């Protein structure tokens, strides 16, 4: 008889997004994303970080600064955009993105244009910001479904 406590698809893909987030150097918010095809194949992953060639140790991680150029926001590449850019194939049509934080408006534009049809997200902690309100408006217009992740109440442990 097969074992019953195997990872369900949503747990598996959100688990990979969460693991990817652990690669982020952002001291305040680590975000991970995992893009999955219609037939449950993992297409790409990403996390928030500085662009290639822009050193994690030299660029700022501060949230605020007297000078905008000394805060992270002008530089950091978001997890969802990195997941799109890390994709090496040619077709993201009808794919789903699992992300640990609701996408911003800029990533949403790119997700829509890439053919992503569903967003499954964990945190929506910036839900009252114009960026996320605009993101949801665009997703609604473009027919992109967004669904909160429903965690199953258990700790994921690897039993070897
Ligand atoms: N959907 C999102 C939203 C934000 N990020 C990144 C951008 C920053 O590195 C960090 C947010 O920083 P905070 O303002 O919370 O200090 O998360 C992302 O990758 N995806
Ligand atoms: Zn974004």
JSON list of C-alpha atoms and ligand atoms in Angstrom, two decimals:
[
{"chain": "A", "resi": 1, "resn": "UNK", "atom": "CA", "xyz": [0.00, 0.00, 0.00]},
{"chain": "A", "resi": 2, "resn": "UNK", "atom": "CA", "xyz": [1.37, 3.47, -0.86]},
{"chain": "A", "resi": 3, "resn": "UNK", "atom": "CA", "xyz": [2.33, 5.89, 1.91]},
{"chain": "A", "resi": 4, "resn": "UNK", "atom": "CA", "xyz": [-0.27, 8.55, 2.64]},
{"chain": "A", "resi": 5, "resn": "UNK", "atom": "CA", "xyz": [1.76, 11.46, 4.02]},
{"chain": "A", "resi": 6, "resn": "UNK", "atom": "CA", "xyz": [3.51, 12.35, 0.77]},
{"chain": "A", "resi": 7, "resn": "UNK", "atom": "CA", "xyz": [3.81, 16.04, -0.23]},
{"chain": "A", "resi": 8, "resn": "UNK", "atom": "CA", "xyz": [0.81, 17.34, -2.15]},
{"chain": "A", "resi": 9, "resn": "UNK", "atom": "CA", "xyz": [1.66, 19.37, -5.29]},
{"chain": "A", "resi": 10, "resn": "UNK", "atom": "CA", "xyz": [0.99, 22.74, -3.62]},
{"chain": "A", "resi": 11, "resn": "UNK", "atom": "CA", "xyz": [3.15, 21.83, -0.62]},
{"chain": "A", "resi": 12, "resn": "UNK", "atom": "CA", "xyz": [5.93, 20.64, -2.88]},
{"chain": "A", "resi": 13, "resn": "UNK", "atom": "CA", "xyz": [6.03, 23.78, -5.04]},
{"chain": "A", "resi": 14, "resn": "UNK", "atom": "CA", "xyz": [5.57, 26.25, -2.18]},
{"chain": "A", "resi": 15, "resn": "UNK", "atom": "CA", "xyz": [8.22, 24.28, -0.28]},
{"chain": "A", "resi": 16, "resn": "UNK", "atom": "CA", "xyz": [10.62, 24.91, -3.18]},
{"chain": "A", "resi": 17, "resn": "UNK", "atom": "CA", "xyz": [9.70, 28.62, -3.19]},
{"chain": "A", "resi": 18, "resn": "UNK", "atom": "CA", "xyz": [10.38, 28.76, 0.57]},
{"chain": "A", "resi": 19, "resn": "UNK", "atom": "CA", "xyz": [13.70, 26.97, 0.16]},
{"chain": "A", "resi": 20, "resn": "UNK", "atom": "CA", "xyz": [14.67, 29.37, -2.65]},
{"chain": "A", "resi": 21, "resn": "UNK", "atom": "CA", "xyz": [13.88, 32.33, -0.37]},
{"chain": "A", "resi": 22, "resn": "UNK", "atom": "CA", "xyz": [16.56, 31.05, 2.00]},
{"chain": "A", "resi": 23, "resn": "UNK", "atom": "CA", "xyz": [19.15, 32.05, -0.65]},
{"chain": "A", "resi": 24, "resn": "UNK", "atom": "CA", "xyz": [18.16, 35.72, -0.36]},
{"chain": "A", "resi": 25, "resn": "UNK", "atom": "CA", "xyz": [20.58, 38.11, 1.38]},
{"chain": "A", "resi": 26, "resn": "UNK", "atom": "CA", "xyz": [17.86, 40.66, 2.11]},
{"chain": "A", "resi": 27, "resn": "UNK", "atom": "CA", "xyz": [17.90, 41.05, 5.92]},
{"chain": "A", "resi": 28, "resn": "UNK", "atom": "CA", "xyz": [14.28, 42.24, 6.10]},
{"chain": "A", "resi": 29, "resn": "UNK", "atom": "CA", "xyz": [12.28, 40.24, 3.54]},
{"chain": "A", "resi": 30, "resn": "UNK", "atom": "CA", "xyz": [13.39, 37.04, 1.82]},
{"chain": "A", "resi": 31, "resn": "UNK", "atom": "CA", "xyz": [11.17, 36.04, -1.11]},
{"chain": "A", "resi": 32, "resn": "UNK", "atom": "CA", "xyz": [11.21, 32.87, -3.19]},
{"chain": "A", "resi": 33, "resn": "UNK", "atom": "CA", "xyz": [9.30, 31.87, -6.32]},
{"chain": "A", "resi": 34, "resn": "UNK", "atom": "CA", "xyz": [8.80, 28.67, -8.29]},
{"chain": "A", "resi": 35, "resn": "UNK", "atom": "CA", "xyz": [7.22, 28.51, -11.76]},
{"chain": "A", "resi": 36, "resn": "UNK", "atom": "CA", "xyz": [5.39, 25.32, -12.67]},
{"chain": "A", "resi": 37, "resn": "UNK", "atom": "CA", "xyz": [3.88, 24.10, -15.94]},
{"chain": "A", "resi": 38, "resn": "UNK", "atom": "CA", "xyz": [0.29, 22.96, -16.43]},
{"chain": "A", "resi": 39, "resn": "UNK", "atom": "CA", "xyz": [1.46, 19.37, -16.06]},
{"chain": "A", "resi": 40, "resn": "UNK", "atom": "CA", "xyz": [3.27, 19.99, -12.75]},
{"chain": "A", "resi": 41, "resn": "UNK", "atom": "CA", "xyz": [6.81, 20.28, -14.07]},
{"chain": "A", "resi": 42, "resn": "UNK", "atom": "CA", "xyz": [9.11, 22.80, -12.37]},
{"chain": "A", "resi": 43, "resn": "UNK", "atom": "CA", "xyz": [10.20, 25.33, -14.99]},
{"chain": "A", "resi": 44, "resn": "UNK", "atom": "CA", "xyz": [12.18, 27.85, -12.97]},
{"chain": "A", "resi": 45, "resn": "UNK", "atom": "CA", "xyz": [12.94, 29.23, -9.52]},
{"chain": "A", "resi": 46, "resn": "UNK", "atom": "CA", "xyz": [14.17, 32.57, -8.18]},
{"chain": "A", "resi": 47, "resn": "UNK", "atom": "CA", "xyz": [14.69, 34.68, -5.09]},
{"chain": "A", "resi": 48, "resn": "UNK", "atom": "CA", "xyz": [15.21, 38.39, -4.44]},
{"chain": "A", "resi": 49, "resn": "UNK", "atom": "CA", "xyz": [18.76, 39.55, -4.85]},
{"chain": "A", "resi": 50, "resn": "UNK", "atom": "CA", "xyz": [21.13, 41.99, -6.45]},
{"chain": "A", "resi": 51, "resn": "UNK", "atom": "CA", "xyz": [21.62, 41.68, -10.23]},
{"chain": "A", "resi": 52, "resn": "UNK", "atom": "CA", "xyz": [24.60, 39.70, -11.53]},
{"chain": "A", "resi": 53, "resn": "UNK", "atom": "CA", "xyz": [27.84, 41.63, -11.13]},
{"chain": "A", "resi": 54, "resn": "UNK", "atom": "CA", "xyz": [26.36, 43.85, -8.40]},
{"chain": "A", "resi": 55, "resn": "UNK", "atom": "CA", "xyz": [28.01, 42.61, -5.24]},
{"chain": "A", "resi": 56, "resn": "UNK", "atom": "CA", "xyz": [25.81, 41.58, -2.29]},
{"chain": "A", "resi": 57, "resn": "UNK", "atom": "CA", "xyz": [28.51, 43.07, -0.08]},
{"chain": "A", "resi": 58, "resn": "UNK", "atom": "CA", "xyz": [28.78, 46.42, -1.84]},
{"chain": "A", "resi": 59, "resn": "UNK", "atom": "CA", "xyz": [25.19, 47.29, -2.66]},
{"chain": "A", "resi": 60, "resn": "UNK", "atom": "CA", "xyz": [22.97, 48.55, 0.16]},
{"chain": "A", "resi": 61, "resn": "UNK", "atom": "CA", "xyz": [20.39, 46.42, 1.99]},
{"chain": "A", "resi": 62, "resn": "UNK", "atom": "CA", "xyz": [18.92, 49.32, 3.97]},
{"chain": "A", "resi": 63, "resn": "UNK", "atom": "CA", "xyz": [15.22, 50.06, 3.61]},
{"chain": "A", "resi": 64, "resn": "UNK", "atom": "CA", "xyz": [15.58, 53.77, 4.17]},
{"chain": "A", "resi": 65, "resn": "UNK", "atom": "CA", "xyz": [18.29, 56.31, 3.69]},
{"chain": "A", "resi": 66, "resn": "UNK", "atom": "CA", "xyz": [18.53, 60.07, 3.29]},
{"chain": "A", "resi": 67, "resn": "UNK", "atom": "CA", "xyz": [19.73, 59.32, -0.22]},
{"chain": "A", "resi": 68, "resn": "UNK", "atom": "CA", "xyz": [17.51, 56.94, -2.24]},
{"chain": "A", "resi": 69, "resn": "UNK", "atom": "CA", "xyz": [20.64, 55.66, -3.94]},
{"chain": "A", "resi": 70, "resn": "UNK", "atom": "CA", "xyz": [21.80, 54.21, -0.61]},
{"chain": "A", "resi": 71, "resn": "UNK", "atom": "CA", "xyz": [18.68, 52.06, -0.09]},
{"chain": "A", "resi": 72, "resn": "UNK", "atom": "CA", "xyz": [18.05, 48.65, -1.70]},
{"chain": "A", "resi": 73, "resn": "UNK", "atom": "CA", "xyz": [14.92, 49.33, -3.73]},
{"chain": "A", "resi": 74, "resn": "UNK", "atom": "CA", "xyz": [16.55, 50.80, -6.85]},
{"chain": "A", "resi": 75, "resn": "UNK", "atom": "CA", "xyz": [18.76, 47.72, -7.20]},
{"chain": "A", "resi": 76, "resn": "UNK", "atom": "CA", "xyz": [17.13, 44.55, -5.93]},
{"chain": "A", "resi": 77, "resn": "UNK", "atom": "CA", "xyz": [15.72, 42.14, -8.50]},
{"chain": "A", "resi": 78, "resn": "UNK", "atom": "CA", "xyz": [12.50, 40.59, -7.20]},
{"chain": "A", "resi": 79, "resn": "UNK", "atom": "CA", "xyz": [12.09, 36.84, -6.80]},
{"chain": "A", "resi": 80, "resn": "UNK", "atom": "CA", "xyz": [9.28, 36.61, -9.36]},
{"chain": "A", "resi": 81, "resn": "UNK", "atom": "CA", "xyz": [11.24, 38.53, -12.01]},
{"chain": "A", "resi": 82, "resn": "UNK", "atom": "CA", "xyz": [14.33, 36.41, -11.33]},
{"chain": "A", "resi": 83, "resn": "UNK", "atom": "CA", "xyz": [12.23, 33.25, -11.74]},
{"chain": "A", "resi": 84, "resn": "UNK", "atom": "CA", "xyz": [10.98, 34.55, -15.11]},
{"chain": "A", "resi": 85, "resn": "UNK", "atom": "CA", "xyz": [14.48, 35.54, -16.21]},
{"chain": "A", "resi": 86, "resn": "UNK", "atom": "CA", "xyz": [16.02, 32.27, -15.02]},
{"chain": "A", "resi": 87, "resn": "UNK", "atom": "CA", "xyz": [13.65, 30.31, -17.28]},
{"chain": "A", "resi": 88, "resn": "UNK", "atom": "CA", "xyz": [15.62, 28.90, -20.20]},
{"chain": "A", "resi": 89, "resn": "UNK", "atom": "CA", "xyz": [12.71, 27.55, -22.22]},
{"chain": "A", "resi": 90, "resn": "UNK", "atom": "CA", "xyz": [10.37, 29.28, -24.61]},
{"chain": "A", "resi": 91, "resn": "UNK", "atom": "CA", "xyz": [6.86, 28.75, -23.33]},
{"chain": "A", "resi": 92, "resn": "UNK", "atom": "CA", "xyz": [5.38, 29.88, -20.02]},
{"chain": "A", "resi": 93, "resn": "UNK", "atom": "CA", "xyz": [1.82, 29.84, -21.37]},
{"chain": "A", "resi": 94, "resn": "UNK", "atom": "CA", "xyz": [-0.69, 28.84, -18.68]},
{"chain": "A", "resi": 95, "resn": "UNK", "atom": "CA", "xyz": [2.05, 28.30, -16.12]},
{"chain": "A", "resi": 96, "resn": "UNK", "atom": "CA", "xyz": [1.57, 28.90, -12.39]},
{"chain": "A", "resi": 97, "resn": "UNK", "atom": "CA", "xyz": [3.91, 30.84, -10.11]},
{"chain": "A", "resi": 98, "resn": "UNK", "atom": "CA", "xyz": [4.20, 29.93, -6.43]},
{"chain": "A", "resi": 99, "resn": "UNK", "atom": "CA", "xyz": [5.58, 32.88, -4.51]},
{"chain": "A", "resi": 100, "resn": "UNK", "atom": "CA", "xyz": [6.15, 33.47, -0.83]},
{"chain": "A", "resi": 101, "resn": "UNK", "atom": "CA", "xyz": [4.99, 37.11, -1.15]},
{"chain": "A", "resi": 102, "resn": "UNK", "atom": "CA", "xyz": [2.29, 38.63, -3.36]},
{"chain": "A", "resi": 103, "resn": "UNK", "atom": "CA", "xyz": [3.89, 40.03, -6.56]},
{"chain": "A", "resi": 104, "resn": "UNK", "atom": "CA", "xyz": [4.41, 43.76, -7.00]},
{"chain": "A", "resi": 105, "resn": "UNK", "atom": "CA", "xyz": [2.99, 45.71, -9.95]},
{"chain": "A", "resi": 106, "resn": "UNK", "atom": "CA", "xyz": [6.24, 45.58, -11.93]},
{"chain": "A", "resi": 107, "resn": "UNK", "atom": "CA", "xyz": [6.63, 41.81, -11.66]},
{"chain": "A", "resi": 108, "resn": "UNK", "atom": "CA", "xyz": [2.92, 41.43, -12.38]},
{"chain": "A", "resi": 109, "resn": "UNK", "atom": "CA", "xyz": [3.33, 43.17, -15.74]},
{"chain": "A", "resi": 110, "resn": "UNK", "atom": "CA", "xyz": [6.11, 40.73, -16.64]},
{"chain": "A", "resi": 111, "resn": "UNK", "atom": "CA", "xyz": [4.15, 37.71, -15.34]},
{"chain": "A", "resi": 112, "resn": "UNK", "atom": "CA", "xyz": [1.11, 38.66, -17.44]},
{"chain": "A", "resi": 113, "resn": "UNK", "atom": "CA", "xyz": [3.20, 39.28, -20.56]},
{"chain": "A", "resi": 114, "resn": "UNK", "atom": "CA", "xyz": [4.93, 35.92, -20.11]},
{"chain": "A", "resi": 115, "resn": "UNK", "atom": "CA", "xyz": [1.65, 33.99, -20.12]},
{"chain": "A", "resi": 116, "resn": "UNK", "atom": "CA", "xyz": [1.48, 33.07, -16.42]},
{"chain": "A", "resi": 117, "resn": "UNK", "atom": "CA", "xyz": [-2.14, 32.23, -15.63]},
{"chain": "A", "resi": 118, "resn": "UNK", "atom": "CA", "xyz": [-2.14, 31.66, -11.86]},
{"chain": "A", "resi": 119, "resn": "UNK", "atom": "CA", "xyz": [-0.36, 33.09, -8.84]},
{"chain": "A", "resi": 120, "resn": "UNK", "atom": "CA", "xyz": [-0.34, 31.09, -5.60]},
{"chain": "A", "resi": 121, "resn": "UNK", "atom": "CA", "xyz": [1.03, 33.22, -2.81]},
{"chain": "A", "resi": 122, "resn": "UNK", "atom": "CA", "xyz": [1.82, 32.82, 0.87]},
{"chain": "A", "resi": 123, "resn": "UNK", "atom": "CA", "xyz": [2.13, 36.27, 2.45]},
{"chain": "A", "resi": 124, "resn": "UNK", "atom": "CA", "xyz": [0.16, 39.33, 1.37]},
{"chain": "A", "resi": 125, "resn": "UNK", "atom": "CA", "xyz": [1.77, 41.65, 3.92]},
{"chain": "A", "resi": 126, "resn": "UNK", "atom": "CA", "xyz": [1.87, 44.60, 1.52]},
{"chain": "A", "resi": 127, "resn": "UNK", "atom": "CA", "xyz": [-1.76, 44.19, 0.43]},
{"chain": "A", "resi": 128, "resn": "UNK", "atom": "CA", "xyz": [-2.66, 47.80, 1.20]},
{"chain": "A", "resi": 129, "resn": "UNK", "atom": "CA", "xyz": [0.14, 49.33, -0.90]},
{"chain": "A", "resi": 130, "resn": "UNK", "atom": "CA", "xyz": [-0.59, 50.90, -4.32]},
{"chain": "A", "resi": 131, "resn": "UNK", "atom": "CA", "xyz": [1.83, 48.41, -5.88]},
{"chain": "A", "resi": 132, "resn": "UNK", "atom": "CA", "xyz": [-0.14, 45.34, -4.76]},
{"chain": "A", "resi": 133, "resn": "UNK", "atom": "CA", "xyz": [-3.52, 46.99, -5.37]},
{"chain": "A", "resi": 134, "resn": "UNK", "atom": "CA", "xyz": [-2.39, 47.78, -8.93]},
{"chain": "A", "resi": 135, "resn": "UNK", "atom": "CA", "xyz": [-1.03, 44.23, -9.31]},
{"chain": "A", "resi": 136, "resn": "UNK", "atom": "CA", "xyz": [-4.41, 42.73, -8.37]},
{"chain": "A", "resi": 137, "resn": "UNK", "atom": "CA", "xyz": [-6.22, 45.11, -10.70]},
{"chain": "A", "resi": 138, "resn": "UNK", "atom": "CA", "xyz": [-3.99, 44.04, -13.62]},
{"chain": "A", "resi": 139, "resn": "UNK", "atom": "CA", "xyz": [-4.34, 40.35, -12.76]},
{"chain": "A", "resi": 140, "resn": "UNK", "atom": "CA", "xyz": [-8.13, 40.69, -12.68]},
{"chain": "A", "resi": 141, "resn": "UNK", "atom": "CA", "xyz": [-8.15, 42.46, -16.05]},
{"chain": "A", "resi": 142, "resn": "UNK", "atom": "CA", "xyz": [-5.78, 39.93, -17.61]},
{"chain": "A", "resi": 143, "resn": "UNK", "atom": "CA", "xyz": [-7.60, 36.88, -16.24]},
{"chain": "A", "resi": 144, "resn": "UNK", "atom": "CA", "xyz": [-4.73, 35.81, -13.99]},
{"chain": "A", "resi": 145, "resn": "UNK", "atom": "CA", "xyz": [-6.12, 33.92, -11.01]},
{"chain": "A", "resi": 146, "resn": "UNK", "atom": "CA", "xyz": [-4.56, 34.62, -7.61]},
{"chain": "A", "resi": 147, "resn": "UNK", "atom": "CA", "xyz": [-5.04, 32.20, -4.76]},
{"chain": "A", "resi": 148, "resn": "UNK", "atom": "CA", "xyz": [-3.70, 32.22, -1.20]},
{"chain": "A", "resi": 149, "resn": "UNK", "atom": "CA", "xyz": [-1.72, 29.12, -0.34]},
{"chain": "A", "resi": 150, "resn": "UNK", "atom": "CA", "xyz": [-3.56, 26.88, 2.10]},
{"chain": "A", "resi": 151, "resn": "UNK", "atom": "CA", "xyz": [-0.97, 25.39, 4.42]},
{"chain": "A", "resi": 152, "resn": "UNK", "atom": "CA", "xyz": [-1.54, 21.91, 5.72]},
{"chain": "A", "resi": 153, "resn": "UNK", "atom": "CA", "xyz": [-0.82, 21.94, 9.41]},
{"chain": "A", "resi": 154, "resn": "UNK", "atom": "CA", "xyz": [2.35, 19.90, 9.55]},
{"chain": "A", "resi": 155, "resn": "UNK", "atom": "CA", "xyz": [6.11, 20.35, 9.59]},
{"chain": "A", "resi": 156, "resn": "UNK", "atom": "CA", "xyz": [7.92, 19.06, 6.56]},
{"chain": "A", "resi": 157, "resn": "UNK", "atom": "CA", "xyz": [10.75, 16.75, 7.56]},
{"chain": "A", "resi": 158, "resn": "UNK", "atom": "CA", "xyz": [12.84, 14.47, 5.42]},
{"chain": "A", "resi": 159, "resn": "UNK", "atom": "CA", "xyz": [12.85, 10.89, 6.70]},
{"chain": "A", "resi": 160, "resn": "UNK", "atom": "CA", "xyz": [15.84, 9.01, 5.36]},
{"chain": "B", "resi": 1, "resn": "LIG", "atom": "N1", "xyz": [6.63, 40.30, -4.36]},
{"chain": "B", "resi": 1, "resn": "LIG", "atom": "C1", "xyz": [7.84, 40.73, -3.95]},
{"chain": "B", "resi": 1, "resn": "LIG", "atom": "C2", "xyz": [7.96, 41.83, -3.14]},
{"chain": "B", "resi": 1, "resn": "LIG", "atom": "C3", "xyz": [9.21, 42.23, -2.72]},
{"chain": "B", "resi": 1, "resn": "LIG", "atom": "N2", "xyz": [10.28, 41.54, -3.13]},
{"chain": "B", "resi": 1, "resn": "LIG", "atom": "C4", "xyz": [11.60, 41.89, -2.60]},
{"chain": "B", "resi": 1, "resn": "LIG", "atom": "C5", "xyz": [12.13, 43.25, -2.76]},
{"chain": "B", "resi": 1, "resn": "LIG", "atom": "C6", "xyz": [12.96, 43.46, -1.52]},
{"chain": "B", "resi": 1, "resn": "LIG", "atom": "O1", "xyz": [14.20, 42.77, -1.61]},
{"chain": "B", "resi": 1, "resn": "LIG", "atom": "C7", "xyz": [12.12, 42.77, -0.47]},
{"chain": "B", "resi": 1, "resn": "LIG", "atom": "C8", "xyz": [11.10, 43.68, 0.15]},
{"chain": "B", "resi": 1, "resn": "LIG", "atom": "O2", "xyz": [11.78, 44.45, 1.12]},
{"chain": "B", "resi": 1, "resn": "LIG", "atom": "P1", "xyz": [11.02, 45.15, 2.34]},
{"chain": "B", "resi": 1, "resn": "LIG", "atom": "O3", "xyz": [10.35, 46.37, 1.76]},
{"chain": "B", "resi": 1, "resn": "LIG", "atom": "O4", "xyz": [10.01, 44.19, 2.90]},
{"chain": "B", "resi": 1, "resn": "LIG", "atom": "O5", "xyz": [12.11, 45.48, 3.29]},
{"chain": "B", "resi": 1, "resn": "LIG", "atom": "O6", "xyz": [11.47, 41.74, -1.18]},
{"chain": "B", "resi": 1, "resn": "LIG", "atom": "C9", "xyz": [10.15, 40.44, -3.95]},
{"chain": "B", "resi": 1, "resn": "LIG", "atom": "O7", "xyz": [11.16, 39.79, -4.31]},
{"chain": "B", "resi": 1, "resn": "LIG", "atom": "N3", "xyz": [8.93, 40.07, -4.34]},
{"chain": "B", "resi": 2, "resn": "LIG", "atom": "ZN1", "xyz": [8.21, 42.56, -7.98]}
]
